PDB file of C-alpha atoms and ligand atoms in Angstrom:
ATOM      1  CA  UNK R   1     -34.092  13.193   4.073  1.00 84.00           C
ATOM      2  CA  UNK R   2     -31.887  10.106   3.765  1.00 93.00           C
ATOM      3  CA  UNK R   3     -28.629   9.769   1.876  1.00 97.00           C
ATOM      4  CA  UNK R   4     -27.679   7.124  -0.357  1.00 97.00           C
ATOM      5  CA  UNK R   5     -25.352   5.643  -2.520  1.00 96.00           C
ATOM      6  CA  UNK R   6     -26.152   7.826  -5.406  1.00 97.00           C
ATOM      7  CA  UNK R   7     -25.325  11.067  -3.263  1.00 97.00           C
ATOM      8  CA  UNK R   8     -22.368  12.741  -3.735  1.00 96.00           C
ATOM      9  CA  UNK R   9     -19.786  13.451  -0.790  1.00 95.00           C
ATOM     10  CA  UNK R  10     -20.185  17.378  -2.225  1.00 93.00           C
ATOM     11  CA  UNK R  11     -23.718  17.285  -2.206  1.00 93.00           C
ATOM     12  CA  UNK R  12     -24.195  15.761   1.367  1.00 95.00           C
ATOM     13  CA  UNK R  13     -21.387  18.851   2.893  1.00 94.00           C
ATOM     14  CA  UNK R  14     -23.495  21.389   1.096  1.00 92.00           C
ATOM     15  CA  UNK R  15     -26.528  19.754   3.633  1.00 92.00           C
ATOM     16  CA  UNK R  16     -24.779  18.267   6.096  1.00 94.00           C
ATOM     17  CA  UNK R  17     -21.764  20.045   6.486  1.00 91.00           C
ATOM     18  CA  UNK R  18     -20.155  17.810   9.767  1.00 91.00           C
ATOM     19  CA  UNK R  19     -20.071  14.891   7.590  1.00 95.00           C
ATOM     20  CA  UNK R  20     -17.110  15.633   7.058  1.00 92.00           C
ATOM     21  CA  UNK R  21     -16.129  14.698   9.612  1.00 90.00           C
ATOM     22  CA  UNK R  22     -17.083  11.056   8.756  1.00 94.00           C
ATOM     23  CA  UNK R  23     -15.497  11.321   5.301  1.00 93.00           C
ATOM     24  CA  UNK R  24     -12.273  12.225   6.652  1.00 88.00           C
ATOM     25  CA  UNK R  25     -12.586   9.329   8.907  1.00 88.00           C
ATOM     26  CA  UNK R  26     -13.442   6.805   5.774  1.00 92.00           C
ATOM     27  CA  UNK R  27     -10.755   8.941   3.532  1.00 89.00           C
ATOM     28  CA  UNK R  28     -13.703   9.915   1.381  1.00 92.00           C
ATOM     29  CA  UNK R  29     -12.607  13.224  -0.501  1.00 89.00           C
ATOM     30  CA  UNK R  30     -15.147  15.556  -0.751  1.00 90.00           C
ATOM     31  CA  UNK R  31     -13.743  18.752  -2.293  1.00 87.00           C
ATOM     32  CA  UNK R  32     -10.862  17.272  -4.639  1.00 85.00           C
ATOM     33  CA  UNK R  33     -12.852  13.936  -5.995  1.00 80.00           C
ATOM     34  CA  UNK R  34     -16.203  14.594  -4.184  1.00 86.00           C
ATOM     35  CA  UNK R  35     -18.296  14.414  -7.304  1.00 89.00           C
ATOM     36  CA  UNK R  36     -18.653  10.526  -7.526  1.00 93.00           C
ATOM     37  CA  UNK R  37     -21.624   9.104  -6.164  1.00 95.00           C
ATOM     38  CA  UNK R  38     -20.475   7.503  -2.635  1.00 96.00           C
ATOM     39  CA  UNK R  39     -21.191   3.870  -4.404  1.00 95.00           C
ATOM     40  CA  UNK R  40     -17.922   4.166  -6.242  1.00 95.00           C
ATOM     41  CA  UNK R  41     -15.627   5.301  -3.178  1.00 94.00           C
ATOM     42  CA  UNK R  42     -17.242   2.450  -1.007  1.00 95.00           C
ATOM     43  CA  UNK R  43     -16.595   0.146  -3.632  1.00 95.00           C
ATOM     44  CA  UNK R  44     -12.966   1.356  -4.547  1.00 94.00           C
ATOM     45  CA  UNK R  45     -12.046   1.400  -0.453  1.00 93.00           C
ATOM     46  CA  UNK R  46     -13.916  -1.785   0.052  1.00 96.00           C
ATOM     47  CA  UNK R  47     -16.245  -0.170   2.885  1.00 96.00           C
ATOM     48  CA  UNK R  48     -19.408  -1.439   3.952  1.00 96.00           C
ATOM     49  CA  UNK R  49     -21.773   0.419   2.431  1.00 94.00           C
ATOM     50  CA  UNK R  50     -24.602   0.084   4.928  1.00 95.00           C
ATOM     51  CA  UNK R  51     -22.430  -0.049   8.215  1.00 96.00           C
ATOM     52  CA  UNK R  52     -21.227   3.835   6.690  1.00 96.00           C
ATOM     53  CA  UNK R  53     -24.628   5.056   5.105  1.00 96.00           C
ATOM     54  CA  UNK R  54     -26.318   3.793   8.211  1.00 97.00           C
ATOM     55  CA  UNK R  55     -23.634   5.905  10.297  1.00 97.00           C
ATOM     56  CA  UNK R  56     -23.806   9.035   8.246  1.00 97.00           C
ATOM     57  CA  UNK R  57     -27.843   8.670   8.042  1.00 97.00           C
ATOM     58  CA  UNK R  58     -27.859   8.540  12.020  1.00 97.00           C
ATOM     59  CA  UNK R  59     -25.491  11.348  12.555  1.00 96.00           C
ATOM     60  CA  UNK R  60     -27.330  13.307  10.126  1.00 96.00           C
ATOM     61  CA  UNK R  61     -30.659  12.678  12.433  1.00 96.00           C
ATOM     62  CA  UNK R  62     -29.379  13.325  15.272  1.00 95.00           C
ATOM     63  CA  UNK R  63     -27.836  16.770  14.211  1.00 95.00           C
ATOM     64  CA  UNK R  64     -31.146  17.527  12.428  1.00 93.00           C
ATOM     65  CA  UNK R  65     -32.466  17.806  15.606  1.00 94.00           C
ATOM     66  CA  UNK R  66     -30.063  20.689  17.030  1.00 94.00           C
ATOM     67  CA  UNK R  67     -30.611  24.293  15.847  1.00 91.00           C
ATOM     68  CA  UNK R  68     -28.294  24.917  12.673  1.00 91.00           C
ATOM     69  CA  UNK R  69     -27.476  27.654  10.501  1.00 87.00           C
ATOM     70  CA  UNK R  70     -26.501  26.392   7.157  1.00 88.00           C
ATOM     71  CA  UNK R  71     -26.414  29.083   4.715  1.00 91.00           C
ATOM     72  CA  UNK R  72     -27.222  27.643   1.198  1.00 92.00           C
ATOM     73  CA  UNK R  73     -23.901  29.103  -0.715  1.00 92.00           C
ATOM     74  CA  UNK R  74     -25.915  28.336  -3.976  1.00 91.00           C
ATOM     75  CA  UNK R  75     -28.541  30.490  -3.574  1.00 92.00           C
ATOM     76  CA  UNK R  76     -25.878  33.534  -2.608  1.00 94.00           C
ATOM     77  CA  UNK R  77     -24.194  35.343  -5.218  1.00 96.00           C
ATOM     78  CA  UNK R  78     -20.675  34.979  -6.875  1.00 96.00           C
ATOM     79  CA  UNK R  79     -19.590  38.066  -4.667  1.00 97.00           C
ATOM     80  CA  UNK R  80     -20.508  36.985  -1.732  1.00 97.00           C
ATOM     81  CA  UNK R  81     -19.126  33.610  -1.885  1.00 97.00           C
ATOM     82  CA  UNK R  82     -15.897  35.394  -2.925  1.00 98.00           C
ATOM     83  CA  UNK R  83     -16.065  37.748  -0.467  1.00 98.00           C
ATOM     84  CA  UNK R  84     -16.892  34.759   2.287  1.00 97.00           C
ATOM     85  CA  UNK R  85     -14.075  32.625   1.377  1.00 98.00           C
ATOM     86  CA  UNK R  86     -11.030  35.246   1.685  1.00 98.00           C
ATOM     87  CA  UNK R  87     -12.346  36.382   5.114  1.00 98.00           C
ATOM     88  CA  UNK R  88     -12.888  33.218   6.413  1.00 97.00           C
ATOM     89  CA  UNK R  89     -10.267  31.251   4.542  1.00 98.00           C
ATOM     90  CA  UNK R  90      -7.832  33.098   2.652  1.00 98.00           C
ATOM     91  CA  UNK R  91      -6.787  35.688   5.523  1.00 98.00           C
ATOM     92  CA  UNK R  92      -6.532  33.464   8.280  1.00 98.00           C
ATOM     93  CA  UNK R  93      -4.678  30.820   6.322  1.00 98.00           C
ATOM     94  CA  UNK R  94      -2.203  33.485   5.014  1.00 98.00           C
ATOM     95  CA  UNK R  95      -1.391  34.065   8.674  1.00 98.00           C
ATOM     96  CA  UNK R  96      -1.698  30.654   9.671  1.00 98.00           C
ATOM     97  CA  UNK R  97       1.243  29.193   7.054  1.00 98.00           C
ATOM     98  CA  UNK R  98       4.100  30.768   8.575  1.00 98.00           C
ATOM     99  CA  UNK R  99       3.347  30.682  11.510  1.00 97.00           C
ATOM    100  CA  UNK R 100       2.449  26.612  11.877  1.00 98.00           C
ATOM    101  CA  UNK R 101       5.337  26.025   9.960  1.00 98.00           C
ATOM    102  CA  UNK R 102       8.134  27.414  12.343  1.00 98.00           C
ATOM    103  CA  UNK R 103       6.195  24.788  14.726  1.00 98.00           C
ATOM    104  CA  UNK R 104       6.750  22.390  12.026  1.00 98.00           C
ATOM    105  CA  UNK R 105      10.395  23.063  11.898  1.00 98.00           C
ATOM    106  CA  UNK R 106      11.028  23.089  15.725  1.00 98.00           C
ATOM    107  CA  UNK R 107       9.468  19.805  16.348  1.00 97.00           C
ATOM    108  CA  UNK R 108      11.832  18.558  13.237  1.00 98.00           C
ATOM    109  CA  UNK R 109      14.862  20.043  14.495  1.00 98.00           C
ATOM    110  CA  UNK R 110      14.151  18.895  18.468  1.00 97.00           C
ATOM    111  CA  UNK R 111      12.791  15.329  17.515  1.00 96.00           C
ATOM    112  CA  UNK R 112      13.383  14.434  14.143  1.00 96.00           C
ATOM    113  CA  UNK R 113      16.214  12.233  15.671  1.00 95.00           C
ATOM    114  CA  UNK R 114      14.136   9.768  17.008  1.00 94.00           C
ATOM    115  CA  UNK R 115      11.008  10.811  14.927  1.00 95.00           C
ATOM    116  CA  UNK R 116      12.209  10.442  11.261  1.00 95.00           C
ATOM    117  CA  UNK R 117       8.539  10.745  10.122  1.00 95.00           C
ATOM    118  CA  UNK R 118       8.873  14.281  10.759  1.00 97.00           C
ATOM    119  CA  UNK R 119      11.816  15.069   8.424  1.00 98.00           C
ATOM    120  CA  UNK R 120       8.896  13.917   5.750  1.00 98.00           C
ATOM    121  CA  UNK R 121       6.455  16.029   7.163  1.00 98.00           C
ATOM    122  CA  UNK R 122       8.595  18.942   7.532  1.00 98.00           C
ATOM    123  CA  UNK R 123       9.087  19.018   3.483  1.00 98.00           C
ATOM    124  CA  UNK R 124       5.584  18.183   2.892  1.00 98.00           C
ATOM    125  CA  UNK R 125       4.692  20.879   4.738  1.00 98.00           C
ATOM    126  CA  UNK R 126       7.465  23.219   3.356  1.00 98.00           C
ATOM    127  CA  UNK R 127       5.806  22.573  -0.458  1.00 98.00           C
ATOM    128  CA  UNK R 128       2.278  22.830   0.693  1.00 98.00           C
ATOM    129  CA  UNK R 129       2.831  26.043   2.419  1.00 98.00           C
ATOM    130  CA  UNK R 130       4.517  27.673  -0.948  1.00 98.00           C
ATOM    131  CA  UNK R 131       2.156  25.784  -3.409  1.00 98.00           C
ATOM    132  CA  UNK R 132      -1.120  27.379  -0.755  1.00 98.00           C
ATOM    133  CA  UNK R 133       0.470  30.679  -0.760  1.00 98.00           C
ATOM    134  CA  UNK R 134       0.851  31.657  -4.322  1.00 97.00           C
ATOM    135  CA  UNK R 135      -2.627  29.905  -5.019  1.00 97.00           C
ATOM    136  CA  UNK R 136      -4.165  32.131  -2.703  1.00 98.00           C
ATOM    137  CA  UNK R 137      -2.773  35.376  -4.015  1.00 97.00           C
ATOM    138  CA  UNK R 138      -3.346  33.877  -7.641  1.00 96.00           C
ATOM    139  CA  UNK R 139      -7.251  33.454  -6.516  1.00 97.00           C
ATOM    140  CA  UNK R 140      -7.088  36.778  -5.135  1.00 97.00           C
ATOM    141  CA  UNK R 141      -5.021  39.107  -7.689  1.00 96.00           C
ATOM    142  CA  UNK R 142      -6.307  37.252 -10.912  1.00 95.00           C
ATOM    143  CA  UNK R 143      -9.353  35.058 -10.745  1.00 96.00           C
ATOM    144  CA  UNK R 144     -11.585  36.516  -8.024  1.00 97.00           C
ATOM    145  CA  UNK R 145     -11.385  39.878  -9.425  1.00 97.00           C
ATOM    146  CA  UNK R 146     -12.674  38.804 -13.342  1.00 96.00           C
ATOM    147  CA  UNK R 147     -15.528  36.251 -11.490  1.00 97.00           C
ATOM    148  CA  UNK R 148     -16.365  39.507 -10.019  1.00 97.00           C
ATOM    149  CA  UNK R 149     -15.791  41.253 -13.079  1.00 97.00           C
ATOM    150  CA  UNK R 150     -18.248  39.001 -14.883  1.00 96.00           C
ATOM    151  CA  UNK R 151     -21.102  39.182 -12.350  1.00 95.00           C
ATOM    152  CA  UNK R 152     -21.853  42.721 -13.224  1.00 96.00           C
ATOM    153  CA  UNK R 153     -20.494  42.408 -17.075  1.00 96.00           C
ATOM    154  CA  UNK R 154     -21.158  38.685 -18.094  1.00 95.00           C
ATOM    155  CA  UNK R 155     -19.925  38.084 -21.672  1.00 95.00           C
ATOM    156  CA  UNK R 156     -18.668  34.785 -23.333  1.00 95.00           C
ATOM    157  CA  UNK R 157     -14.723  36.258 -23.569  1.00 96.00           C
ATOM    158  CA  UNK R 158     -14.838  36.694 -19.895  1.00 96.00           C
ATOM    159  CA  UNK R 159     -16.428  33.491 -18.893  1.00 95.00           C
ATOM    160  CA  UNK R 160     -14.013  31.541 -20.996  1.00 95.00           C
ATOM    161  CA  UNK R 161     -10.990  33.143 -19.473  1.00 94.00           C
ATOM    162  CA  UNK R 162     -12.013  32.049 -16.233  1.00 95.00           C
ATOM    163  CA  UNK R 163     -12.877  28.585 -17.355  1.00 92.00           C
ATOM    164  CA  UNK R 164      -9.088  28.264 -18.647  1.00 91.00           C
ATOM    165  CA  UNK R 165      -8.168  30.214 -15.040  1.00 91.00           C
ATOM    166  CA  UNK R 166     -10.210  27.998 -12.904  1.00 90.00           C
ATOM    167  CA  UNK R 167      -9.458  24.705 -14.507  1.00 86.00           C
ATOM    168  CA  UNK R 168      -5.650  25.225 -13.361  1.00 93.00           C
ATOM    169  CA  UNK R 169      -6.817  26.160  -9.559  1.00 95.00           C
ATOM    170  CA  UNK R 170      -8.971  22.987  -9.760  1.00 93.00           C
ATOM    171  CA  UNK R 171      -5.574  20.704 -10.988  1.00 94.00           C
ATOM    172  CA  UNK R 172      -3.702  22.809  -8.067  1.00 96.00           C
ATOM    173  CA  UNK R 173      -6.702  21.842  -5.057  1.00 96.00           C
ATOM    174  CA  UNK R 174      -6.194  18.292  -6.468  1.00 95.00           C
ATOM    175  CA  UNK R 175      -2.237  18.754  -5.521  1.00 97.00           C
ATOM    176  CA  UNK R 176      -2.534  20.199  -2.205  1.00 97.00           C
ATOM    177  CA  UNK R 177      -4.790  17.786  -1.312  1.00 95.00           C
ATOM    178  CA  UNK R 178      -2.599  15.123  -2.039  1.00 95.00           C
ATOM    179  CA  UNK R 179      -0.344  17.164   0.121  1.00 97.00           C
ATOM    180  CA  UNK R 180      -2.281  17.083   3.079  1.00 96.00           C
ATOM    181  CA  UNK R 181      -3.893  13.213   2.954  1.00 93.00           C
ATOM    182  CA  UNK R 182      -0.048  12.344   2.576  1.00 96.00           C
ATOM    183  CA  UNK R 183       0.569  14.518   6.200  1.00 97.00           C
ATOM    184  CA  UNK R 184      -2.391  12.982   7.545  1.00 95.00           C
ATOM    185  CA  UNK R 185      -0.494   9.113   6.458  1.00 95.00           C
ATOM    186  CA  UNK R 186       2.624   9.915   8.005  1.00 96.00           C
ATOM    187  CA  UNK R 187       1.574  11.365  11.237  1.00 97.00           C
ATOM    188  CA  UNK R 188      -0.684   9.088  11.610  1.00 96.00           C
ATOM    189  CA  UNK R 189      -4.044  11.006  11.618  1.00 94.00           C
ATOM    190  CA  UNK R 190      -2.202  14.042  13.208  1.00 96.00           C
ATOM    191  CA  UNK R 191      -1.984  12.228  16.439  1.00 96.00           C
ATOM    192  CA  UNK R 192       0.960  12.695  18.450  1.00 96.00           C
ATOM    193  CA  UNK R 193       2.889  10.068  20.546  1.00 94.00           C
ATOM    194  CA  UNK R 194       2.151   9.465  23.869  1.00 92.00           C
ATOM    195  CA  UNK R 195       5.706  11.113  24.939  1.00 87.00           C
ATOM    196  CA  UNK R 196       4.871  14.349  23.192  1.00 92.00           C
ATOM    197  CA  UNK R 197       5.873  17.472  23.791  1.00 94.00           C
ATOM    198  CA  UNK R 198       3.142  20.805  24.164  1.00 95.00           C
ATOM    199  CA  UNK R 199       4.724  21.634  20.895  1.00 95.00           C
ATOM    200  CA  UNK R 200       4.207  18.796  19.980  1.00 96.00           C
ATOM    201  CA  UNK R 201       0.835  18.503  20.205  1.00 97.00           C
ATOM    202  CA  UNK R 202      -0.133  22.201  19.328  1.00 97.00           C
ATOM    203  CA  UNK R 203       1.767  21.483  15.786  1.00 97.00           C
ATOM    204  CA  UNK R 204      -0.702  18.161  14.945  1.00 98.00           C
ATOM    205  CA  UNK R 205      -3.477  19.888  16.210  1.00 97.00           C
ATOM    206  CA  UNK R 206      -2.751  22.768  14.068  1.00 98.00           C
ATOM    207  CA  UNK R 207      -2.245  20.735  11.380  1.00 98.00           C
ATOM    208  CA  UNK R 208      -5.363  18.560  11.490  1.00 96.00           C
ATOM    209  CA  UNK R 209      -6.870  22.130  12.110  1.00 97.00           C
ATOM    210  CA  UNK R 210      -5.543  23.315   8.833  1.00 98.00           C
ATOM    211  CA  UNK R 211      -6.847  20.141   7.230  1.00 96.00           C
ATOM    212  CA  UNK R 212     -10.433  20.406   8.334  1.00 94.00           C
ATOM    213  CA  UNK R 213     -10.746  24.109   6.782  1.00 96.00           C
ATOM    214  CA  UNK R 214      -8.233  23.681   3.774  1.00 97.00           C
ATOM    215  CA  UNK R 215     -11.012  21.081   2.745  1.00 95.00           C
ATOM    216  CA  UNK R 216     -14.267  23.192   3.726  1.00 94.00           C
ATOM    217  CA  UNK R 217     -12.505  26.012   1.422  1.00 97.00           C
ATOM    218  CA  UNK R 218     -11.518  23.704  -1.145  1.00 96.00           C
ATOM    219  CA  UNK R 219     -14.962  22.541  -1.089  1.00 95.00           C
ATOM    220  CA  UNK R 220     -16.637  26.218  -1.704  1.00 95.00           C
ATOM    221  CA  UNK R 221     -14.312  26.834  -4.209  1.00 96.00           C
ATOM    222  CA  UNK R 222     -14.352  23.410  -6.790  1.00 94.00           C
ATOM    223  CA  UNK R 223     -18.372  22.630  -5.584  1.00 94.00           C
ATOM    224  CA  UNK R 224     -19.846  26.091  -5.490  1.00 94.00           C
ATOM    225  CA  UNK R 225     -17.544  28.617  -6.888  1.00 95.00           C
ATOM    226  CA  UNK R 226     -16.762  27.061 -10.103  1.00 93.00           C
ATOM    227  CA  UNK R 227     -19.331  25.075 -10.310  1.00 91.00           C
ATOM    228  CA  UNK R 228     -21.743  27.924 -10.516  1.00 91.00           C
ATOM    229  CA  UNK R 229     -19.193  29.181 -13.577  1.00 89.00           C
TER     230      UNK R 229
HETATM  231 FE1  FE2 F   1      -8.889  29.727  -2.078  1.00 65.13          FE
HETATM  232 FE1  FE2 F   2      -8.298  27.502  -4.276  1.00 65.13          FE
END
């Protein structure tokens, strides 16, 4: 298989799943806005559309060729989807919040002095962390339990009511991603300066960290999740 323009960022993760890797690198969103066909982010970010299709098609080959297990979320059922995403995502990030952001604050307080870009990121991070936390336990107390609810009693009432539910989640991903594309501008790309300290680094590794799978979960929830609905 070969990707082209007409493929969609969310299509190619659903295959390919470390092209993300390569969309992060372009800025190509592929849980928030990953529904376009790639033609109209190469053409809004002025990339060259063969240099990156040739790029992604030869990554994609070469990790064709290593043993993968990509489980096809599409062909699983609501439940299990659910069920994946709060023991992969939603636990571990619920832990992960607090606990990255007294890093966050220490590196503010020790070098925000000579570092101003960190008094940013220490309020970006501040309003991520609360806007992440009561979307997870919104996703988890309200809408996972009627998605569930519908799978074994599907009626029209129901369905609706999660439509309405899920359309506000999908406006809140688009927010939090904003959240973290603006911490990726300001650190620049989560990489630390060369006189960094260990805490330092361990906070921008975090946080790229926290980027890579805030996407991945966004991406199960607005591309597979809701899309199924
Ligand atoms: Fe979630
Ligand atoms: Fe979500």
């Amino acid at each position: 298989m070969k990707f082209t323009v007409e493929h969609t960022p969310a299509t190619i993760v659903k295959v390919y799943p470390k092209s993300s890797d390569l969309f992060k690198k372009y800025r190509i969103d592929f849980c928030c806005g990953g529904n376009r066909p790639l033609k109209e982010s190469f053409t809004e970010k002025d990339l060259d559309e063969s240099e990156v299709l040739g790029e992604l098609n030869a990554s994609y080959e070469e990790w064709s060729k290593e043993d993968h297990d990509v489980i096809d979320w599409d062909a699983k059922s609501l439940s299990e989807l659910i069920d994946h995403i709060r023991y992969t995502y939603h636990a571990p990030l619920m832990e992960e919040l607090p606990a990255l952001g007294q890093f966050v604050t220490k590196v503010y307080s020790r070098h925000g002095g000579t570092h101003p870009e960190l008094k940013e990121l220490y309020r970006i991070y501040n309003d991520f962390k609360v806007e992440m936390e009561e979307h997870t336990i919104k996703e988890e107390n309200e809408v996972f339990p009627l998605i569930k609810e519908y799978e074994v009693n599907p009626g029209e009432e129901l369905l609706e009511r999660i439509r309405v539910a899920n359309g506000g989640l999908a406006d809140e991903h688009n927010g939090v991603g904003d959240m973290l594309k603006e911490m990726r501008k300001i650190t620049g790309d989560f990489i630390p300066p060369v006189d960094a300290c260990g805490s330092y680094r361990i906070t921008y590794a975090r946080l790229a960290e926290l980027e890579e799978d805030t996407f991945q979960h966004i991406h199960l929830e607005n591309n597979i999740l809701f899309a199924k609905l």
